[in-house]
PDB file of C-alpha atoms in Angstrom:
ATOM      1  CA  MET U   8       5.788  33.440   3.173  1.00  0.00           C
ATOM      2  CA  SER U   9       5.379  35.988   0.408  1.00  0.00           C
ATOM      3  CA  ASN U  10       2.942  35.652  -2.443  1.00  0.00           C
ATOM      4  CA  SER U  11       5.695  34.898  -4.994  1.00  0.00           C
ATOM      5  CA  GLU U  12       7.074  32.117  -2.768  1.00  0.00           C
ATOM      6  CA  ASP U  13       3.562  30.639  -2.508  1.00  0.00           C
ATOM      7  CA  SER U  14       3.160  30.715  -6.291  1.00  0.00           C
ATOM      8  CA  LYS U  15       6.592  29.084  -6.783  1.00  0.00           C
ATOM      9  CA  ARG U  16       5.700  26.366  -4.304  1.00  0.00           C
ATOM     10  CA  PHE U  17       2.320  25.836  -5.971  1.00  0.00           C
ATOM     11  CA  SER U  18       4.045  25.742  -9.335  1.00  0.00           C
ATOM     12  CA  VAL U  19       6.466  23.045  -8.118  1.00  0.00           C
ATOM     13  CA  VAL U  20       3.568  20.985  -6.784  1.00  0.00           C
ATOM     14  CA  GLU U  21       1.752  21.325 -10.126  1.00  0.00           C
ATOM     15  CA  ILE U  22       4.882  20.252 -11.999  1.00  0.00           C
ATOM     16  CA  ILE U  23       5.329  17.205  -9.773  1.00  0.00           C
ATOM     17  CA  GLU U  24       1.668  16.222 -10.141  1.00  0.00           C
ATOM     18  CA  SER U  25       1.777  16.602 -13.934  1.00  0.00           C
ATOM     19  CA  PHE U  26       4.980  14.530 -14.001  1.00  0.00           C
ATOM     20  CA  ILE U  27       3.334  11.780 -11.953  1.00  0.00           C
ATOM     21  CA  THR U  28       0.275  11.855 -14.237  1.00  0.00           C
ATOM     22  CA  LYS U  29       2.460  11.522 -17.343  1.00  0.00           C
ATOM     23  CA  ILE U  30       4.379   8.634 -15.777  1.00  0.00           C
ATOM     24  CA  ASN U  31       1.068   6.906 -15.078  1.00  0.00           C
ATOM     25  CA  LYS U  32       0.093   7.265 -18.746  1.00  0.00           C
ATOM     26  CA  ILE U  33       3.465   5.875 -19.847  1.00  0.00           C
ATOM     27  CA  GLN U  34       2.984   3.043 -17.356  1.00  0.00           C
ATOM     28  CA  LYS U  35      -0.021   1.808 -19.317  1.00  0.00           C
ATOM     29  CA  THR U  36       2.104   1.537 -22.460  1.00  0.00           C
ATOM     30  CA  LEU U  37       4.820  -0.293 -20.537  1.00  0.00           C
ATOM     31  CA  VAL U  38       2.264  -2.787 -19.221  1.00  0.00           C
ATOM     32  CA  GLY U  39       1.348  -3.566 -22.839  1.00  0.00           C
ATOM     33  CA  ILE U  40       4.995  -4.081 -23.724  1.00  0.00           C
ATOM     34  CA  SER U  41       5.614  -6.356 -20.733  1.00  0.00           C
ATOM     35  CA  MET U  42       2.463  -8.340 -21.540  1.00  0.00           C
ATOM     36  CA  SER U  43       3.699  -8.830 -25.104  1.00  0.00           C
ATOM     37  CA  SER U  44       6.974 -10.182 -23.768  1.00  0.00           C
ATOM     38  CA  LEU U  45       5.057 -12.580 -21.532  1.00  0.00           C
ATOM     39  CA  ILE U  46       3.211 -13.901 -24.590  1.00  0.00           C
ATOM     40  CA  LEU U  47       5.721 -13.679 -27.439  1.00  0.00           C
ATOM     41  CA  ALA U  48       8.865 -14.861 -25.627  1.00  0.00           C
ATOM     42  CA  PRO U  49       7.415 -18.253 -24.628  1.00  0.00           C
ATOM     43  CA  LEU U  50       6.029 -18.599 -28.153  1.00  0.00           C
ATOM     44  CA  ALA U  51       9.498 -18.016 -29.650  1.00  0.00           C
ATOM     45  CA  ILE U  52      11.079 -20.420 -27.162  1.00  0.00           C
ATOM     46  CA  GLY U  53       8.469 -23.081 -27.884  1.00  0.00           C
ATOM     47  CA  LEU U  54       8.831 -22.734 -31.633  1.00  0.00           C
ATOM     48  CA  SER U  55      12.632 -22.913 -31.402  1.00  0.00           C
ATOM     49  CA  ILE U  56      12.488 -26.004 -29.200  1.00  0.00           C
ATOM     50  CA  TYR U  57      10.020 -27.605 -31.604  1.00  0.00           C
ATOM     51  CA  LEU U  58      12.418 -27.003 -34.498  1.00  0.00           C
ATOM     52  CA  ILE U  59      15.368 -28.380 -32.524  1.00  0.00           C
ATOM     53  CA  LEU U  60      13.437 -31.506 -31.524  1.00  0.00           C
ATOM     54  CA  HIS U  61      12.109 -32.081 -35.051  1.00  0.00           C
ATOM     55  CA  PRO U  62      13.466 -35.302 -36.617  1.00  0.00           C
ATOM     56  CA  HIS U  63      14.829 -33.474 -39.673  1.00  0.00           C
ATOM     57  CA  PHE U  64      16.780 -30.911 -37.616  1.00  0.00           C
ATOM     58  CA  PHE U  65      19.880 -33.075 -37.232  1.00  0.00           C
ATOM     59  CA  PHE U  66      19.610 -34.114 -40.870  1.00  0.00           C
ATOM     60  CA  ILE U  67      19.769 -30.427 -41.861  1.00  0.00           C
ATOM     61  CA  LEU U  68      22.723 -29.888 -39.526  1.00  0.00           C
ATOM     62  CA  ASP U  69      24.611 -32.783 -41.114  1.00  0.00           C
ATOM     63  CA  GLU U  70      23.571 -32.300 -44.745  1.00  0.00           C
ATOM     64  CA  TYR U  71      23.802 -28.518 -45.093  1.00  0.00           C
ATOM     65  CA  ASP U  72      26.975 -27.506 -43.297  1.00  0.00           C
ATOM     66  CA  GLU U  73      26.819 -23.701 -43.418  1.00  0.00           C
ATOM     67  CA  PHE U  74      23.033 -23.441 -43.264  1.00  0.00           C
ATOM     68  CA  GLY U  75      22.869 -26.019 -40.466  1.00  0.00           C
ATOM     69  CA  LEU U  76      25.459 -24.107 -38.444  1.00  0.00           C
ATOM     70  CA  PHE U  77      23.627 -20.837 -39.062  1.00  0.00           C
ATOM     71  CA  LEU U  78      20.297 -22.431 -38.084  1.00  0.00           C
ATOM     72  CA  GLY U  79      21.713 -23.904 -34.885  1.00  0.00           C
ATOM     73  CA  ILE U  80      23.336 -20.635 -33.843  1.00  0.00           C
ATOM     74  CA  SER U  81      20.205 -18.655 -34.743  1.00  0.00           C
ATOM     75  CA  LEU U  82      17.918 -20.892 -32.698  1.00  0.00           C
ATOM     76  CA  SER U  83      20.315 -20.742 -29.739  1.00  0.00           C
ATOM     77  CA  ILE U  84      20.370 -16.936 -29.896  1.00  0.00           C
ATOM     78  CA  ILE U  85      16.569 -16.798 -30.222  1.00  0.00           C
ATOM     79  CA  ILE U  86      16.169 -18.985 -27.134  1.00  0.00           C
ATOM     80  CA  ALA U  87      18.696 -16.948 -25.101  1.00  0.00           C
ATOM     81  CA  VAL U  88      17.160 -13.600 -26.076  1.00  0.00           C
ATOM     82  CA  SER U  89      13.623 -14.873 -25.476  1.00  0.00           C
ATOM     83  CA  ILE U  90      14.498 -16.156 -22.009  1.00  0.00           C
ATOM     84  CA  THR U  91      16.040 -12.763 -21.182  1.00  0.00           C
ATOM     85  CA  TRP U  92      13.043 -10.921 -22.654  1.00  0.00           C
ATOM     86  CA  PHE U  93      10.642 -13.119 -20.689  1.00  0.00           C
ATOM     87  CA  ALA U  94      12.526 -12.560 -17.413  1.00  0.00           C
ATOM     88  CA  LEU U  95      12.628  -8.802 -18.000  1.00  0.00           C
ATOM     89  CA  GLY U  96       8.909  -8.817 -18.864  1.00  0.00           C
ATOM     90  CA  ILE U  97       8.085 -10.519 -15.556  1.00  0.00           C
ATOM     91  CA  ARG U  98      10.299  -8.079 -13.662  1.00  0.00           C
ATOM     92  CA  GLN U  99       8.826  -5.065 -15.462  1.00  0.00           C
ATOM     93  CA  TYR U 100       5.258  -6.250 -14.897  1.00  0.00           C
ATOM     94  CA  SER U 101       5.849  -6.692 -11.159  1.00  0.00           C
ATOM     95  CA  MET U 102       7.453  -3.241 -10.924  1.00  0.00           C
ATOM     96  CA  LEU U 103       4.556  -1.651 -12.810  1.00  0.00           C
ATOM     97  CA  LYS U 104       2.047  -3.445 -10.615  1.00  0.00           C
ATOM     98  CA  SER U 105       3.833  -2.029  -7.579  1.00  0.00           C
ATOM     99  CA  TRP U 106       3.806   1.436  -9.174  1.00  0.00           C
ATOM    100  CA  ASN U 107       0.071   1.172  -9.790  1.00  0.00           C
ATOM    101  CA  ALA U 108      -0.560   0.378  -6.109  1.00  0.00           C
ATOM    102  CA  LYS U 109       1.640   3.291  -5.003  1.00  0.00           C
ATOM    103  CA  TYR U 110      -0.053   5.645  -7.469  1.00  0.00           C
ATOM    104  CA  SER U 111      -3.511   4.650  -6.225  1.00  0.00           C
ATOM    105  CA  ASN U 112      -2.363   5.205  -2.650  1.00  0.00           C
ATOM    106  CA  TYR U 113      -0.980   8.633  -3.642  1.00  0.00           C
ATOM    107  CA  ILE U 114      -4.277   9.655  -5.280  1.00  0.00           C
ATOM    108  CA  GLN U 115      -6.281   8.567  -2.222  1.00  0.00           C
ATOM    109  CA  LYS U 116      -4.007  10.489   0.161  1.00  0.00           C
ATOM    110  CA  LYS U 117      -4.077  13.557  -2.085  1.00  0.00           C
ATOM    111  CA  GLU U 118      -7.877  13.543  -2.239  1.00  0.00           C
ATOM    112  CA  HIS U 119      -8.091  13.095   1.540  1.00  0.00           C
ATOM    113  CA  ILE U 120      -5.698  16.002   2.145  1.00  0.00           C
ATOM    114  CA  ASP U 121      -7.579  18.198  -0.355  1.00  0.00           C
ATOM    115  CA  LYS U 122     -10.894  17.443   1.407  1.00  0.00           C
ATOM    116  CA  THR U 123      -9.357  18.085   4.818  1.00  0.00           C
ATOM    117  CA  ILE U 124      -7.931  21.431   3.745  1.00  0.00           C
ATOM    118  CA  SER U 125     -11.186  22.425   2.018  1.00  0.00           C
ATOM    119  CA  SER U 126     -13.287  21.571   5.053  1.00  0.00           C
ATOM    120  CA  GLU U 127     -10.851  23.196   7.497  1.00  0.00           C
ATOM    121  CA  PHE U 128     -10.828  26.492   5.652  1.00  0.00           C
ATOM    122  CA  SER U 129     -14.436  26.253   4.434  1.00  0.00           C
ATOM    123  CA  LEU U 130     -13.373  26.327   0.812  1.00  0.00           C
ATOM    124  CA  ASP U 131     -15.680  25.216  -1.935  1.00  0.00           C
ATOM    125  CA  GLU U 132     -14.042  23.491  -4.867  1.00  0.00           C
ATOM    126  CA  ASP U 133     -16.369  25.433  -7.188  1.00  0.00           C
ATOM    127  CA  GLN U 134     -15.118  28.830  -5.972  1.00  0.00           C
ATOM    128  CA  GLU U 135     -12.034  30.531  -7.310  1.00  0.00           C
ATOM    129  CA  THR U 136      -9.664  31.693  -4.536  1.00  0.00           C
TER     130      THR U 136
END
């Protein structure tokens, strides 16, 4: 392999590693978002159910026609969206947890391969090649 082919290959490896590192940073943000869905969605569902079960809810539905209809539809939409958001949050969290395990495994294998190559060719990490 020529020197330019080696540098292209090394460049591709660097690009892939930087991409994986950036994805890992984004993953931390996504964990925060999925955790918020696991907290806020049940809160919205609980609050909506509380309002529906409140003794004055049916009074409002009967007494204030347009507002009661709007309130009923709004609470139904809030419950539906919150259930979807909660389910997606659980799914996202499990996917990110799986990614974290795979990323840790990748880092361990990479370090092992780097040590093996360094010891095989008697390379010091402090030296420039």
